[in-house]
Structure formats: structure tokens, C-alpha cells
Amino acid sequence: MGAQGAGPRGARDAVRFDLPEVDAFTRPYWDAAAEGRLLLRRCRAEGCGAAHHYPREFCPYCWSEDVGWEQATGRATLYTWSVVHRNDLPPFGDRVPYVAAVVDLVEGPRMMTEIIDCPEPDLRIGMTLGVHFRGGESGGESGGGSESGSPGEGAGEDAGGRLAVPVFRPA
């Protein structure tokens, strides 16, 4: 499991289970997130052209290795969700209850995420959503960059090394 911030044995509160391990392959994804952009991978093989998410170095449909990064629109519809009322892993325990969800991106792929800024009774399968980014270290959120709309802090990994992950909220 990719827990960042793991400290000495017994320092469980220092372990983060919500942050990915960034490597050379996924670096473009996180760099784009830092600019408030969501990236997908798309197959360039003749006769395929399928988009996929999570990022892989090959097409999961035709197995071609001719795939590249593509900017997504950030629009999606809600496919399914579950409200999490208990989670003992840091920092999720401080966030309960939260909505874990699967969304259908308009480009085609399904993506696991979290729904924010929407009370549970208002959730509807097929509702329109837009991407925003949760800052991993600061806990702040932004859509397409900062709340002012400019790329930067609170998205992806900023100059301070803070990570963020895409979350969705009603459009």
C-alpha cells in the first residue's frame, strides 16, 4: 500500500493512506493535476482509440503499448456511491461520513472518487458532476486550479510538494 509520511514504528498517526506514490510514469498525471487538469490515457492503435483510467502503460482493451496522455473535460455522471460512516485509516477517520463513488467520465472510463459538497439525500444516479482537486497536505479543494480558477496550490502537486487527488461535486 502506498502510504506516504510513514514514520517510525508505532507512529501510526503519521501514516497517510490517502496519498499516492508518485513515480516517473504517473508524474505527468500529478503535474497536470497541479495545474487543475485531469488526464486520461488513450490508445492510439488503429481501430481502438479507447480511453482508460487508471493510468496504465498499455491499452486494457487491445493490449497496445501505443497509448498517450489526453486532457479530460472533467465532466462526469454519478454511476454509484456508498456513504462511509467508519474508517480507521488516517486521515479518513476525520472525514467520516464521506461519499465514496464511481463516476462515468464523459470520455468513457469509470473512475473511483469521492463526492463532495452534496448532501446524501441529493445524490442521484446519473447526476452531472465536475472535477475538483483535494489538496493532500492542506486538505483544501479547488476546481481546475485554485478557487479563483487559476492553476496552482490545492491541485496535483504544487511547488511545496503537496499532492492532491481528483474529487467530484455537482456541476
PDB file of N, CA and C in Angstrom, residues 42-52 58-64 66-67:
ATOM      1  N   ARG A  42      -5.172   7.404 -23.612  1.00  0.00           N
ATOM      2  CA  ARG A  42      -5.953   6.991 -24.778  1.00  0.00           C
ATOM      3  C   ARG A  42      -5.070   6.157 -25.690  1.00  0.00           C
ATOM      4  N   CYS A  43      -5.654   5.057 -26.172  1.00  0.00           N
ATOM      5  CA  CYS A  43      -4.959   4.168 -27.096  1.00  0.00           C
ATOM      6  C   CYS A  43      -4.887   4.817 -28.473  1.00  0.00           C
ATOM      7  N   ARG A  44      -3.718   4.727 -29.092  1.00  0.00           N
ATOM      8  CA  ARG A  44      -3.522   5.279 -30.434  1.00  0.00           C
ATOM      9  C   ARG A  44      -3.474   4.189 -31.504  1.00  0.00           C
ATOM     10  N   ALA A  45      -3.721   2.945 -31.100  1.00  0.00           N
ATOM     11  CA  ALA A  45      -3.673   1.842 -32.057  1.00  0.00           C
ATOM     12  C   ALA A  45      -4.829   1.955 -33.043  1.00  0.00           C
ATOM     13  N   GLU A  46      -4.541   1.642 -34.297  1.00  0.00           N
ATOM     14  CA  GLU A  46      -5.560   1.697 -35.340  1.00  0.00           C
ATOM     15  C   GLU A  46      -6.719   0.765 -34.980  1.00  0.00           C
ATOM     16  N   GLY A  47      -7.928   1.293 -35.063  1.00  0.00           N
ATOM     17  CA  GLY A  47      -9.117   0.506 -34.773  1.00  0.00           C
ATOM     18  C   GLY A  47      -9.493   0.448 -33.312  1.00  0.00           C
ATOM     19  N   CYS A  48      -8.724   1.048 -32.415  1.00  0.00           N
ATOM     20  CA  CYS A  48      -9.064   1.017 -30.992  1.00  0.00           C
ATOM     21  C   CYS A  48      -9.467   2.417 -30.537  1.00  0.00           C
ATOM     22  N   GLY A  49      -8.510   3.217 -30.101  1.00  0.00           N
ATOM     23  CA  GLY A  49      -8.789   4.583 -29.683  1.00  0.00           C
ATOM     24  C   GLY A  49      -9.482   4.724 -28.348  1.00  0.00           C
ATOM     25  N   ALA A  50      -9.544   3.650 -27.556  1.00  0.00           N
ATOM     26  CA  ALA A  50     -10.255   3.687 -26.273  1.00  0.00           C
ATOM     27  C   ALA A  50      -9.495   4.509 -25.240  1.00  0.00           C
ATOM     28  N   ALA A  51     -10.252   5.280 -24.467  1.00  0.00           N
ATOM     29  CA  ALA A  51      -9.694   5.992 -23.320  1.00  0.00           C
ATOM     30  C   ALA A  51      -9.794   5.076 -22.110  1.00  0.00           C
ATOM     31  N   HIS A  52      -8.832   5.199 -21.182  1.00  0.00           N
ATOM     32  CA  HIS A  52      -8.907   4.408 -19.962  1.00  0.00           C
ATOM     33  C   HIS A  52      -8.356   5.190 -18.768  1.00  0.00           C
ATOM     34  N   PHE A  58      -0.262   0.440 -21.112  1.00  0.00           N
ATOM     35  CA  PHE A  58      -0.798  -0.310 -22.245  1.00  0.00           C
ATOM     36  C   PHE A  58      -2.309  -0.116 -22.267  1.00  0.00           C
ATOM     37  N   CYS A  59      -2.919  -0.400 -23.397  1.00  0.00           N
ATOM     38  CA  CYS A  59      -4.362  -0.309 -23.527  1.00  0.00           C
ATOM     39  C   CYS A  59      -4.996  -1.568 -22.938  1.00  0.00           C
ATOM     40  N   PRO A  60      -5.910  -1.442 -21.982  1.00  0.00           N
ATOM     41  CA  PRO A  60      -6.533  -2.634 -21.400  1.00  0.00           C
ATOM     42  C   PRO A  60      -7.561  -3.293 -22.322  1.00  0.00           C
ATOM     43  N   TYR A  61      -7.834  -2.675 -23.479  1.00  0.00           N
ATOM     44  CA  TYR A  61      -8.812  -3.230 -24.413  1.00  0.00           C
ATOM     45  C   TYR A  61      -8.153  -4.024 -25.530  1.00  0.00           C
ATOM     46  N   CYS A  62      -7.066  -3.489 -26.118  1.00  0.00           N
ATOM     47  CA  CYS A  62      -6.414  -4.192 -27.236  1.00  0.00           C
ATOM     48  C   CYS A  62      -4.973  -4.580 -26.911  1.00  0.00           C
ATOM     49  N   TRP A  63      -4.469  -4.198 -25.755  1.00  0.00           N
ATOM     50  CA  TRP A  63      -3.135  -4.518 -25.266  1.00  0.00           C
ATOM     51  C   TRP A  63      -2.015  -3.771 -25.990  1.00  0.00           C
ATOM     52  N   SER A  64      -2.362  -2.783 -26.807  1.00  0.00           N
ATOM     53  CA  SER A  64      -1.338  -1.989 -27.477  1.00  0.00           C
ATOM     54  C   SER A  64      -0.570  -1.156 -26.451  1.00  0.00           C
ATOM     55  N   ASP A  66       0.862   1.546 -27.560  1.00  0.00           N
ATOM     56  CA  ASP A  66       0.816   2.863 -28.193  1.00  0.00           C
ATOM     57  C   ASP A  66      -0.310   3.674 -27.564  1.00  0.00           C
ATOM     58  N   VAL A  67      -0.047   4.177 -26.366  1.00  0.00           N
ATOM     59  CA  VAL A  67      -1.022   4.977 -25.629  1.00  0.00           C
ATOM     60  C   VAL A  67      -0.395   6.306 -25.232  1.00  0.00           C
TER      61      VAL A  67
END
